[in-house]
XYZ file of C-alpha atoms in Angstrom:
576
model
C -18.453 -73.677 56.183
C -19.670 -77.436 56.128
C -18.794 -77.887 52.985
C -15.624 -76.720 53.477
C -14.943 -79.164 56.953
C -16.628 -81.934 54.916
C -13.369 -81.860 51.900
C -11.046 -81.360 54.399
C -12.009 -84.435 56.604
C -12.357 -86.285 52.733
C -8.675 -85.129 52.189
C -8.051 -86.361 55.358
C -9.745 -89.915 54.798
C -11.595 -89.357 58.130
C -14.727 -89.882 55.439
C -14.394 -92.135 52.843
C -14.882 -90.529 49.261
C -16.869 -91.728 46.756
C -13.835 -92.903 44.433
C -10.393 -94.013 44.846
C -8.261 -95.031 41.763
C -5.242 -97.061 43.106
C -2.363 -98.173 42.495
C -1.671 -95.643 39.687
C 1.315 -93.957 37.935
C 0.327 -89.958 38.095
C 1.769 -87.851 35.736
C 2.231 -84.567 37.722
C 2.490 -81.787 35.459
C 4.001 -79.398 37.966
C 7.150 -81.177 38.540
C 7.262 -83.149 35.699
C 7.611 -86.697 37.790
C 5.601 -89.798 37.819
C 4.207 -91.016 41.480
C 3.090 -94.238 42.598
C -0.087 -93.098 44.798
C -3.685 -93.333 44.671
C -6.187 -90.816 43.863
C -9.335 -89.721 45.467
C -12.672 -88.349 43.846
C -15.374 -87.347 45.407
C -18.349 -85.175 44.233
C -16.403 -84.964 40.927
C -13.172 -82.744 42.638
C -9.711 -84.723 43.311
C -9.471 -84.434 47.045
C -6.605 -86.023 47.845
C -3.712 -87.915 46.422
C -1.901 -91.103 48.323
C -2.744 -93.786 50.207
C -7.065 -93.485 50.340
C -9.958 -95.603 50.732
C -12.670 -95.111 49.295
C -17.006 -95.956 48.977
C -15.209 -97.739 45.478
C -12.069 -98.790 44.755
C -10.223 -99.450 41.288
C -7.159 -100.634 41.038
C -5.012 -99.358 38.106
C -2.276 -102.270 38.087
C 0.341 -99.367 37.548
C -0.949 -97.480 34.284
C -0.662 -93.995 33.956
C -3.269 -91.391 35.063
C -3.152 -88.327 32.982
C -4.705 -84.774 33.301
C -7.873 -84.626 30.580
C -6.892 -82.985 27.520
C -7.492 -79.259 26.777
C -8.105 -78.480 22.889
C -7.392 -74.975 23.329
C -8.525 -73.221 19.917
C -10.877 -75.455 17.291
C -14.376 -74.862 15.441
C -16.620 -77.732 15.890
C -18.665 -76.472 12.663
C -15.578 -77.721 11.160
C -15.886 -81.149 12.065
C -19.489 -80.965 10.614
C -21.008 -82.187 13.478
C -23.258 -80.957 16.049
C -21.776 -80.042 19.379
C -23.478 -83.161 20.772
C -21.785 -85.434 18.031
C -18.561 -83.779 18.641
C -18.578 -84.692 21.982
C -19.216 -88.382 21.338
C -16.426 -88.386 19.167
C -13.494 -86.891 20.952
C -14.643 -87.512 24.579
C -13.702 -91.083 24.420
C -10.018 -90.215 22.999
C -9.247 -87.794 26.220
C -10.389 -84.347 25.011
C -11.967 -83.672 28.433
C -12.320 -79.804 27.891
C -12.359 -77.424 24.419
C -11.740 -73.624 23.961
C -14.127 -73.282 20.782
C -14.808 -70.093 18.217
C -18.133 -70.295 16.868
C -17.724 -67.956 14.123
C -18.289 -70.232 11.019
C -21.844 -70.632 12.410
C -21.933 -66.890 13.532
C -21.140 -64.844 10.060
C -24.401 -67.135 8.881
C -26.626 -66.978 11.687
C -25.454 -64.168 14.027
C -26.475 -64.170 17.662
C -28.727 -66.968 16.773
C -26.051 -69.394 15.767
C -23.777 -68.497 18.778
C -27.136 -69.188 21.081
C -27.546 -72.437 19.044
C -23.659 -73.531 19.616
C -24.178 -72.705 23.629
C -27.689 -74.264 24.231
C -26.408 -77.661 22.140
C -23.549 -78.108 24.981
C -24.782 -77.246 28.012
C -26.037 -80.643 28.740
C -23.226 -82.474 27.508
C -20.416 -84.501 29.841
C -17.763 -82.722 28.745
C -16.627 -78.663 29.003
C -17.034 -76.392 25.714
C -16.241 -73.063 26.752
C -16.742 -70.820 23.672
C -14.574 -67.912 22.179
C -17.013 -64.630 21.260
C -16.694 -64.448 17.568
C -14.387 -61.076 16.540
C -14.686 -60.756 13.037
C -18.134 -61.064 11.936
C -18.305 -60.456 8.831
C -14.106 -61.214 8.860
C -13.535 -58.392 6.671
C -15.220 -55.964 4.351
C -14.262 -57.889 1.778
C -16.785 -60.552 1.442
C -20.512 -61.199 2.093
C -21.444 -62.362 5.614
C -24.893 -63.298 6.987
C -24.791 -61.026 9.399
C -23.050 -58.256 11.021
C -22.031 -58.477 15.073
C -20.611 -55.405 16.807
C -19.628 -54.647 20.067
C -23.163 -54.038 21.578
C -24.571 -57.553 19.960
C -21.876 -59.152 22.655
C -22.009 -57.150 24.805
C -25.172 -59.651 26.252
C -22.803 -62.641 26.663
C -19.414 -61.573 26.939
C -19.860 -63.018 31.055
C -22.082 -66.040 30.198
C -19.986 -68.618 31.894
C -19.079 -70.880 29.018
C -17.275 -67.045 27.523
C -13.736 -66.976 27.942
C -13.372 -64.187 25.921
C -12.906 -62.915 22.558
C -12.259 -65.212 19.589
C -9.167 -64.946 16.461
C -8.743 -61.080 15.789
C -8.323 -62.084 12.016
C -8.510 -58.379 11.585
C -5.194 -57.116 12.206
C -5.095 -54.493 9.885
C -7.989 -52.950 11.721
C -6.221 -53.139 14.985
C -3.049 -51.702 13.802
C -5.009 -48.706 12.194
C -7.326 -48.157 14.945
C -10.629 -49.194 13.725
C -13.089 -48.077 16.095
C -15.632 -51.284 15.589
C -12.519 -53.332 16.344
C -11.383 -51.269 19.090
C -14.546 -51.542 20.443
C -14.544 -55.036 20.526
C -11.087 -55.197 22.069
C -12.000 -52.730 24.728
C -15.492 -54.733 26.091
C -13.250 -57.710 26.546
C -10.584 -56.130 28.478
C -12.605 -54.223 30.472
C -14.610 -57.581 31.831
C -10.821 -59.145 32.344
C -11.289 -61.841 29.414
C -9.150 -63.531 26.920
C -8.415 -62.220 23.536
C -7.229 -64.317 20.805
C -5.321 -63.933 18.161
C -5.085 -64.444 14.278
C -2.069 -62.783 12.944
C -0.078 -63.839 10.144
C 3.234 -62.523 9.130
C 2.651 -59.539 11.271
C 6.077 -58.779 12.885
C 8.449 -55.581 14.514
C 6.541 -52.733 15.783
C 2.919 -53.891 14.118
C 3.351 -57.169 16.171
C 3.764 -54.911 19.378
C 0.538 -52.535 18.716
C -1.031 -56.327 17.693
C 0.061 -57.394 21.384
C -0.514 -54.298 23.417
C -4.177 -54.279 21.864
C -4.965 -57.529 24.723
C -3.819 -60.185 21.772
C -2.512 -62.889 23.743
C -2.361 -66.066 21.827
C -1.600 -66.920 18.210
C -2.372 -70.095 16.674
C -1.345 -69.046 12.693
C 2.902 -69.381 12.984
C 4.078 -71.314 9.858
C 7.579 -70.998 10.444
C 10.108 -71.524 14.046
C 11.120 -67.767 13.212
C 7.368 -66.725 14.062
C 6.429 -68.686 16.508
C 9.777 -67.516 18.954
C 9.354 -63.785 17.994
C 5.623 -64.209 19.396
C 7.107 -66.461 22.552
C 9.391 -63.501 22.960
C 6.829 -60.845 23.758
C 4.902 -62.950 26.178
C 1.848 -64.458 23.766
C 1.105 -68.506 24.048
C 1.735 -69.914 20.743
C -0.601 -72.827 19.663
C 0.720 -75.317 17.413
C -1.696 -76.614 15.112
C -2.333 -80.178 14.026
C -5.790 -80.271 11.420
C -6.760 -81.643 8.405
C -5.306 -79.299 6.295
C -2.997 -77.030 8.146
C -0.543 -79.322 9.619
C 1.981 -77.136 11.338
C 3.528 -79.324 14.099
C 5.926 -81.059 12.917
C 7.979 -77.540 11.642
C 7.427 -76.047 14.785
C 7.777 -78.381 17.204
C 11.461 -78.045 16.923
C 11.365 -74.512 18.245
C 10.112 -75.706 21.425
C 12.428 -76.432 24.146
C 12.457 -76.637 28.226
C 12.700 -72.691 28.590
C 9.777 -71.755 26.337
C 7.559 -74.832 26.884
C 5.366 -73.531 29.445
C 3.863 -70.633 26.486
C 3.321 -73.293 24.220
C 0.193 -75.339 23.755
C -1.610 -77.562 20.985
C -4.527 -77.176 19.267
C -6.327 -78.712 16.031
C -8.495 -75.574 14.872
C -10.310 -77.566 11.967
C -10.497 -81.175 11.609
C -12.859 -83.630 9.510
C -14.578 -86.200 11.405
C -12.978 -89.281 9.318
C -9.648 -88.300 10.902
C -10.869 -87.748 14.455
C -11.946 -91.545 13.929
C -8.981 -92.640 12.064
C -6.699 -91.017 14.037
C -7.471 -88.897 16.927
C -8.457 -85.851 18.224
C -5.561 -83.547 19.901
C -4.541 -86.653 21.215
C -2.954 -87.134 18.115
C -1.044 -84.140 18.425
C 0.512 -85.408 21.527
C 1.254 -88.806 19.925
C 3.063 -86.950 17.049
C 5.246 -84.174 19.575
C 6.306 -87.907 21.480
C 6.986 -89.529 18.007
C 9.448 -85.477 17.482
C 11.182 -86.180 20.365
C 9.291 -83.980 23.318
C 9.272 -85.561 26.747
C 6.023 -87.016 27.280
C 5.175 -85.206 30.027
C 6.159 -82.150 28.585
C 3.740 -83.059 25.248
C 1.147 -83.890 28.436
C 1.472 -80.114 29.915
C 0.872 -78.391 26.138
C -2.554 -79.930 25.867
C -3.121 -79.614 30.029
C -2.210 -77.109 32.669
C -0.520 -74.829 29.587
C -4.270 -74.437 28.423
C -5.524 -74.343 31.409
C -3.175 -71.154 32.706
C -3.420 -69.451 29.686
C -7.253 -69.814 29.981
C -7.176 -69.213 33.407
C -9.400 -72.455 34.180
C -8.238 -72.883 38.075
C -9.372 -76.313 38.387
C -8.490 -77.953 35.383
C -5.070 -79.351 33.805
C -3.612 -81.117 36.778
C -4.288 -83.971 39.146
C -3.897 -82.385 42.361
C -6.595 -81.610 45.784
C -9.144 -79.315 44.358
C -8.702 -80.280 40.768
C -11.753 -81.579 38.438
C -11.596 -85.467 38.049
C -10.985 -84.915 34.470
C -8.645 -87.903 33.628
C -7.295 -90.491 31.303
C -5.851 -94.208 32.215
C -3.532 -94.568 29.749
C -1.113 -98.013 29.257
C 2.145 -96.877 28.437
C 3.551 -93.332 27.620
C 5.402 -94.612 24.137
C 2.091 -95.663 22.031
C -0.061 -93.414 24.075
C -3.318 -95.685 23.559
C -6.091 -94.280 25.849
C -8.313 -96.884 27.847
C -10.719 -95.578 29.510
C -11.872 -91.316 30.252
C -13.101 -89.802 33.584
C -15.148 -86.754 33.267
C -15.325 -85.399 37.340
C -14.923 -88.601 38.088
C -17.666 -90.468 35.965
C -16.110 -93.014 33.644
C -17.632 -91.509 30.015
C -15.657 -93.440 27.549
C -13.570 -96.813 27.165
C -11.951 -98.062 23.976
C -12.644 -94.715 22.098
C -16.242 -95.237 22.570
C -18.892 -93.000 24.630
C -20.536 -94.366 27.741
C -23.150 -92.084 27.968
C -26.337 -90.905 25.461
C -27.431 -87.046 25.230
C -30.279 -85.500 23.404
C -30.655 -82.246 21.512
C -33.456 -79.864 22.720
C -32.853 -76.680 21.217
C -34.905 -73.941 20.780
C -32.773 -72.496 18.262
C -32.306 -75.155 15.577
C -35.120 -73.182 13.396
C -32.817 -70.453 13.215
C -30.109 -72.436 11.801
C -31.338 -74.329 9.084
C -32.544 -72.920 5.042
C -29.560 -70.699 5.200
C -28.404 -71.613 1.426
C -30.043 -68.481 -1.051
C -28.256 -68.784 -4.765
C -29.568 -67.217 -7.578
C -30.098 -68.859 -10.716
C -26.465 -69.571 -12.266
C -26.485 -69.902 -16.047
C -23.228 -71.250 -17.896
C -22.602 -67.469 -19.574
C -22.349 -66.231 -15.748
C -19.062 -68.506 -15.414
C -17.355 -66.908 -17.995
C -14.008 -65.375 -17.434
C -12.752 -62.289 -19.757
C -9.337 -61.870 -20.063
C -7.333 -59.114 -22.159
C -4.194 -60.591 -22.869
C -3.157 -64.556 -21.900
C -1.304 -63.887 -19.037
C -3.197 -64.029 -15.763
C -3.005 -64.112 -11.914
C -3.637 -67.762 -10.756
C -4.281 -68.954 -7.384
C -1.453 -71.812 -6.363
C -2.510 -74.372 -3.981
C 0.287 -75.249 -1.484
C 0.183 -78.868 -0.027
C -0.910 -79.138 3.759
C -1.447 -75.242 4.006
C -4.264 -72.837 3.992
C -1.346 -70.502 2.563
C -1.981 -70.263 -0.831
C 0.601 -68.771 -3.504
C -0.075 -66.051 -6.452
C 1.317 -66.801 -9.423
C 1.392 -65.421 -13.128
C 0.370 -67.943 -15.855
C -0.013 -68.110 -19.521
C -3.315 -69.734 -20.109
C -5.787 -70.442 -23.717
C -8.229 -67.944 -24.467
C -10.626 -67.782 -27.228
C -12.495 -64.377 -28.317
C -11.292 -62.421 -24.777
C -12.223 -65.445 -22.888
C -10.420 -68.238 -20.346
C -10.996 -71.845 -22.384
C -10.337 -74.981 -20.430
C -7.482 -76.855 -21.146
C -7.442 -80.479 -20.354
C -3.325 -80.429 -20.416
C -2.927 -77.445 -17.967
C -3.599 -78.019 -14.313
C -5.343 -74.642 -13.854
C -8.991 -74.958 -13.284
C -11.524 -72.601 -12.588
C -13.183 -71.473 -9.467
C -16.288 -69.950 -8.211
C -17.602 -67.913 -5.020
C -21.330 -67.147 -5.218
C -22.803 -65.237 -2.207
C -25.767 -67.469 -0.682
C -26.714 -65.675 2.198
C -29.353 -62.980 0.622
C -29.769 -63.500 -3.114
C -28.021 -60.750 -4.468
C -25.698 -60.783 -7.376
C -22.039 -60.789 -6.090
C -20.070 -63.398 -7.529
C -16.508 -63.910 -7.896
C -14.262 -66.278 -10.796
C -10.592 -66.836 -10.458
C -8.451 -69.631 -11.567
C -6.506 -72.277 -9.918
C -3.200 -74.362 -9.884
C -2.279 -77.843 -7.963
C -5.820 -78.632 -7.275
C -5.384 -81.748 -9.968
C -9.505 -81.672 -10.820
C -9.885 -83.268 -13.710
C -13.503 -84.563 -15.357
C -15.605 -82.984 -12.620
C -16.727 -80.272 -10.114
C -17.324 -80.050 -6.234
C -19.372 -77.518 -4.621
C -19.300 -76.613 -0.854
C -21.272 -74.359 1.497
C -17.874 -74.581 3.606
C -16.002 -71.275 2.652
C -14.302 -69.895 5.746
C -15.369 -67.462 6.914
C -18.277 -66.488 5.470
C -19.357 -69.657 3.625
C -20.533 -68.403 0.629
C -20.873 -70.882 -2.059
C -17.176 -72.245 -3.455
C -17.309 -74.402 -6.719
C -13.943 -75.742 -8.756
C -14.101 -77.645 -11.675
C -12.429 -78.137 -15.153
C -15.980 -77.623 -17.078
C -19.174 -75.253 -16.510
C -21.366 -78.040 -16.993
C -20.335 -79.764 -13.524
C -20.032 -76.515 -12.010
C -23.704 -75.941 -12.782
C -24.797 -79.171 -11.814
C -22.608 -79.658 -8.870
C -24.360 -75.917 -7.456
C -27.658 -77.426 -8.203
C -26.855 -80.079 -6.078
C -25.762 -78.022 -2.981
C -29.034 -75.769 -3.040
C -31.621 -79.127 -3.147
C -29.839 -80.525 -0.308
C -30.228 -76.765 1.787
C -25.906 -76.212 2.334
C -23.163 -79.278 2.018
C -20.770 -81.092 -0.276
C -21.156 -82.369 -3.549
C -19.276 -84.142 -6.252
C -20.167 -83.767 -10.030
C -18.930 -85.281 -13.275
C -19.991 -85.678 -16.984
C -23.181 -83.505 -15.122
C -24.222 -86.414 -13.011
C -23.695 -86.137 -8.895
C -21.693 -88.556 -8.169
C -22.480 -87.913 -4.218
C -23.085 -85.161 -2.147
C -23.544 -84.699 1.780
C -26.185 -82.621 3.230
C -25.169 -80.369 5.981
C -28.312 -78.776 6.925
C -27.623 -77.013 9.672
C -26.099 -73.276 8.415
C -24.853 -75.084 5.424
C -21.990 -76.211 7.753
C -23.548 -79.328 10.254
C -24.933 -82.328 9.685
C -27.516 -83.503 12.716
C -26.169 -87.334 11.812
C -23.830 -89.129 13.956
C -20.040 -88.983 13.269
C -20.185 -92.606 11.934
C -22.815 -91.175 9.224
C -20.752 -88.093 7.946
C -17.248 -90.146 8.858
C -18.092 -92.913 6.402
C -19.794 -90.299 3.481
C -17.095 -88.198 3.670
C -14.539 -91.224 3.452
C -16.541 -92.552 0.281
C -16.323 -88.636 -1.347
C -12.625 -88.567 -0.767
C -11.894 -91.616 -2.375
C -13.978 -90.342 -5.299
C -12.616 -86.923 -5.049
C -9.079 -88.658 -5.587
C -9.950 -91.766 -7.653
C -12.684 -90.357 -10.421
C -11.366 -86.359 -10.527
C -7.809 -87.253 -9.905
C -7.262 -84.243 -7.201
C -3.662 -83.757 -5.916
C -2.927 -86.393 -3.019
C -1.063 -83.766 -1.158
C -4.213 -82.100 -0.231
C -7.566 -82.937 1.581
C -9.712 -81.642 -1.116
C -12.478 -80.447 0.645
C -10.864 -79.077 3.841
C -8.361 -77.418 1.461
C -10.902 -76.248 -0.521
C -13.088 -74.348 2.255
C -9.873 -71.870 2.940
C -10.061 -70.839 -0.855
C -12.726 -68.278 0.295
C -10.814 -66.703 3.624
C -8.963 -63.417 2.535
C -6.820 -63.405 6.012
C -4.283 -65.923 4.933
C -1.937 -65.226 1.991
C -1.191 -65.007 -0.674
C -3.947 -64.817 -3.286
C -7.779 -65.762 -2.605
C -11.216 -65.681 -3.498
C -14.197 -64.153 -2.298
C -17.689 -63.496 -3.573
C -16.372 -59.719 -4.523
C -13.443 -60.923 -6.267
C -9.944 -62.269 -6.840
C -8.045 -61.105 -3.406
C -4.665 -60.273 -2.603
C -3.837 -61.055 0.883
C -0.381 -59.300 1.006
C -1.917 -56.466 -0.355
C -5.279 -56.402 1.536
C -6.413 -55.146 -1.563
C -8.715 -56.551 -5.120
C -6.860 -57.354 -7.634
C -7.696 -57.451 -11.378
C -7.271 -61.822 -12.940
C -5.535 -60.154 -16.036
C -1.718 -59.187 -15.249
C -1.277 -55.600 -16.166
């Protein structure tokens, strides 16, 4: 009851609160105007907005106050940092709040790397709520880590930092009426949580049993005609703005004043060099501005859209009762972010942190020496081939969509032979979780390797072990490389490492700062494009780690084999 008298005298400025920020331009996301007032903080919570007075005062000189940003679907395994890293990065460019999916770091680690994801960010100044991972292994068709069913979440599904359940990837299983998948759906909707979705080219009457499952969101449209027939049966779409699915300038045009309010951006995986070069999900709303949406409607996708379809009560607005999450901002046209609040606390200025955190996790020893590869010989490489017309794997710029195509290729005695005036290369999956045997060799157009190999522990979603190159030798040495630095990137040619990155933390995370991996990662891409000559159309190593994932069409790889996504079936390399 005090505390209750106590905000409303605050609201009432009978008590001073601890912060008033005046003299601003608010954006208010409800009714889509700008007012001249001043806001009041106190305890962290927006208690009033007007004319205030406050313990401190800041005057604004008439920029623009801004709801913090909501990231609403992203994997920070993808940006190869630790969740503590992360934060320093995109705190101080106005991501305030994220909706992430741990399950890269789950299908290696299990429960253990979900525990390690949630202990990392509970002591950081900025909200990670977390996604429960659906799909672990994603499908049957690939070797996982390890294996989480219903009753393994069943012990966190109402932690407070759950919101729910993460991308059903499995569709097929939904549609059919798996019972582990049904299982999965049913524990989240019976504890009133969010399920996500992951459906692809799924449309008609399999798009209703998708929906009618508890799907609500979709974050996979590639085209205006997919994203409105989702709109149409009530799911929030999220358009996607990575590093190597870039989706928002296609399907930003489908969004208009009537379907706004469904529609929300995300950047689902992004490399660290471009979160410094140029932005987090504040990029995304610089790039729907530079398409033509409204500011403040660009403002609402990445604020109170996310934070209704999340149902986050207090977040996404600037209004009494609201966190203090907010962004001074100096003009709505160039969108350049001066300074972040975090409940009221100033955390970052001029895209750099103000504030220090330190990891002390009792879980990082079950997260690291996850990389186990057998012995790989050149003979284990080779490819057999009946005839010299194959199925080849087409890489498609700025997509994790991949094409299947038929090629005539060079063979000698039953066998694929390089040739150094094709553009079709060979690659590799090798299962590194336990050891065993599995293995898988397809070959590959548009990648543009030439004189090299890389290797990656980054193979959504299982991260197996992916290798492409344009000679066995590199392959070889380019693996040999990944297992002596325990999981990460590395770059071979004429068998010498040219440079690698270690990532020792599930193969996925390195426990360096952003600055560390950013400028590595930088130096490998320029060598990756400058020494091997790989297509400039596509990030080679984000493009690379969706080779593996056998939910995206057309035509993929895993450790069991050559995979036709359409199909949702093996396929043979030879074309019968």
């Amino acid at each position: 009851m005090n505390e209750l008298k106590n905000l409303i005298k605050l609201s009432l400025n009978e008590i001073k609160p601890d912060l008033v920020l005046k003299r601003g331009n608010i954006i208010n996301v409800f009714t889509n105007e700008i007012i001249k007032c001043d806001v009041a903080i106190d305890n962290g919570i927006i208690v009033g907005l007007g004319n205030y007075q406050g313990e401190k005062e800041i005057d604004m000189n008439n920029k623009y106050i801004v709801p913090g940003f909501i990231d609403s679907h992203l994997h920070i395994e993808s940006t190869m940092l630790t969740p503590g890293e992360f934060c320093k990065a995109v705190l101080p460019r106005g991501t305030t709040t994220v909706i992430a999916d741990p399950h890269e770091i789950a299908n290696i680690c299990g429960l253990d790397g979900i525990n390690y994801m949630l202990e990392e960010s509970k002591s950081l100044p900025m909200d990670i709520f977390y996604m429960l991972p659906s799909c672990v292994p994603c499908t049957d068709f690939e070797s996982s880590g390890a294996i989480l069913k219903a009753k393994d979440l069943q012990s966190l599904i109402n932690k407070n930092m759950i919101l729910g359940l993460g991308e059903m990837m499995n569709y097929p299983g939904v549609i059919s009426r798996n019972d582990e998948v049904l299982e999965k759906l049913k524990l989240t909707r019976d504890n009133d949580k969010i399920i996500d979705g992951h459906g692809p080219h799924i449309k008609d009457k399999e798009l209703n049993a998708y929906i009618i499952s508890g799907v609500s969101t979709e974050h996979e449209c590639a085209t205006i005609e997919e994203m409105i027939e989702r709109l149409r049966l009530g799911m929030y779409v999220m358009i996607r703005e990575g590093s190597a699915a870039k989706n928002l300038k296609d399907l930003i045009k489908g969004v208009n004043k009537d379907n706004i309010y469904r529609c929300l951006l995300c950047s689902d995986d992004k490399h660290p060099q471009e979160i410094i070069n140029k932005g987090h999900i504040n990029h995304s709303v610089k790039l729907a501005i530079n398409e033509g949406v409204d500011p403040i409607d660009a403002i609402k996708m990445v604020t109170i859209n996310a934070a209704t379809c999340y149902k986050l009560k207090n977040k996404g607005a600037i209004a009494p009762g609201y966190d203090a999450d907010l962004l001074i901002i100096d003009n709505l046209n160039d969108f350049n972010i001066e300074k972040v609040y975090k409940r009221g606390v100033l955390v970052g200025e001029g895209n750099k942190p103000l504030f220090n955190y330190k990891s002390n996790n009792s879980y990082e020893n079950s997260v690291i020496n996850t990389v186990n590869i057998r012995d790989i010989k050149k003979e284990d490489l080779e490819i057999e081939v009946t005839n010299d017309e194959v199925n080849v794997i087409k890489v498609m710029p700025h997509s994790l969509e991949t094409r299947k195509v038929i090629r005539k290729i060079k063979t000698k005695d039953n066998k694929f032979v390089f040739d150094k005036n094709m553009d079709i290369i060979k690659m590799v999956v090798i299962e590194r979780h336990n050891k065993s045997n599995n293995m898988g060799l397809a070959l590959v157009e548009n990648f543009g390797l030439k004189n090299g190999a890389i290797a990656s522990t980054i193979a959504h979603d299982s991260h197996n072990l992916i290798v492409i190159g344009d000679n066995d030798e590199d392959i070889i040495c380019a693996i040999e490389e990944v297992k002596r630095c325990e999981g990460g990137i590395a770059i071979s040619s004429n068998k010498k490492i040219l440079a690698s990155l270690q990532l020792e933390i599930a193969g996925l995370m390195s426990s360096e700062s952003i600055e560390f991996v950013s400028f590595k990662l930088e130096k490998m891409m320029s060598i990756a494009y400058d020494n091997l000559n790989i297509n400039r159309e596509i990030d080679p190593f984000m493009t690379l780690s969706f080779m593996a994932l056998p939910v995206i069409g057309d035509l993929k790889l895993t450790d069991k084999g050559l995979f036709d996504v359409r199909e949702f079936n093996f396929i043979d390399i030879n074309n019968k």
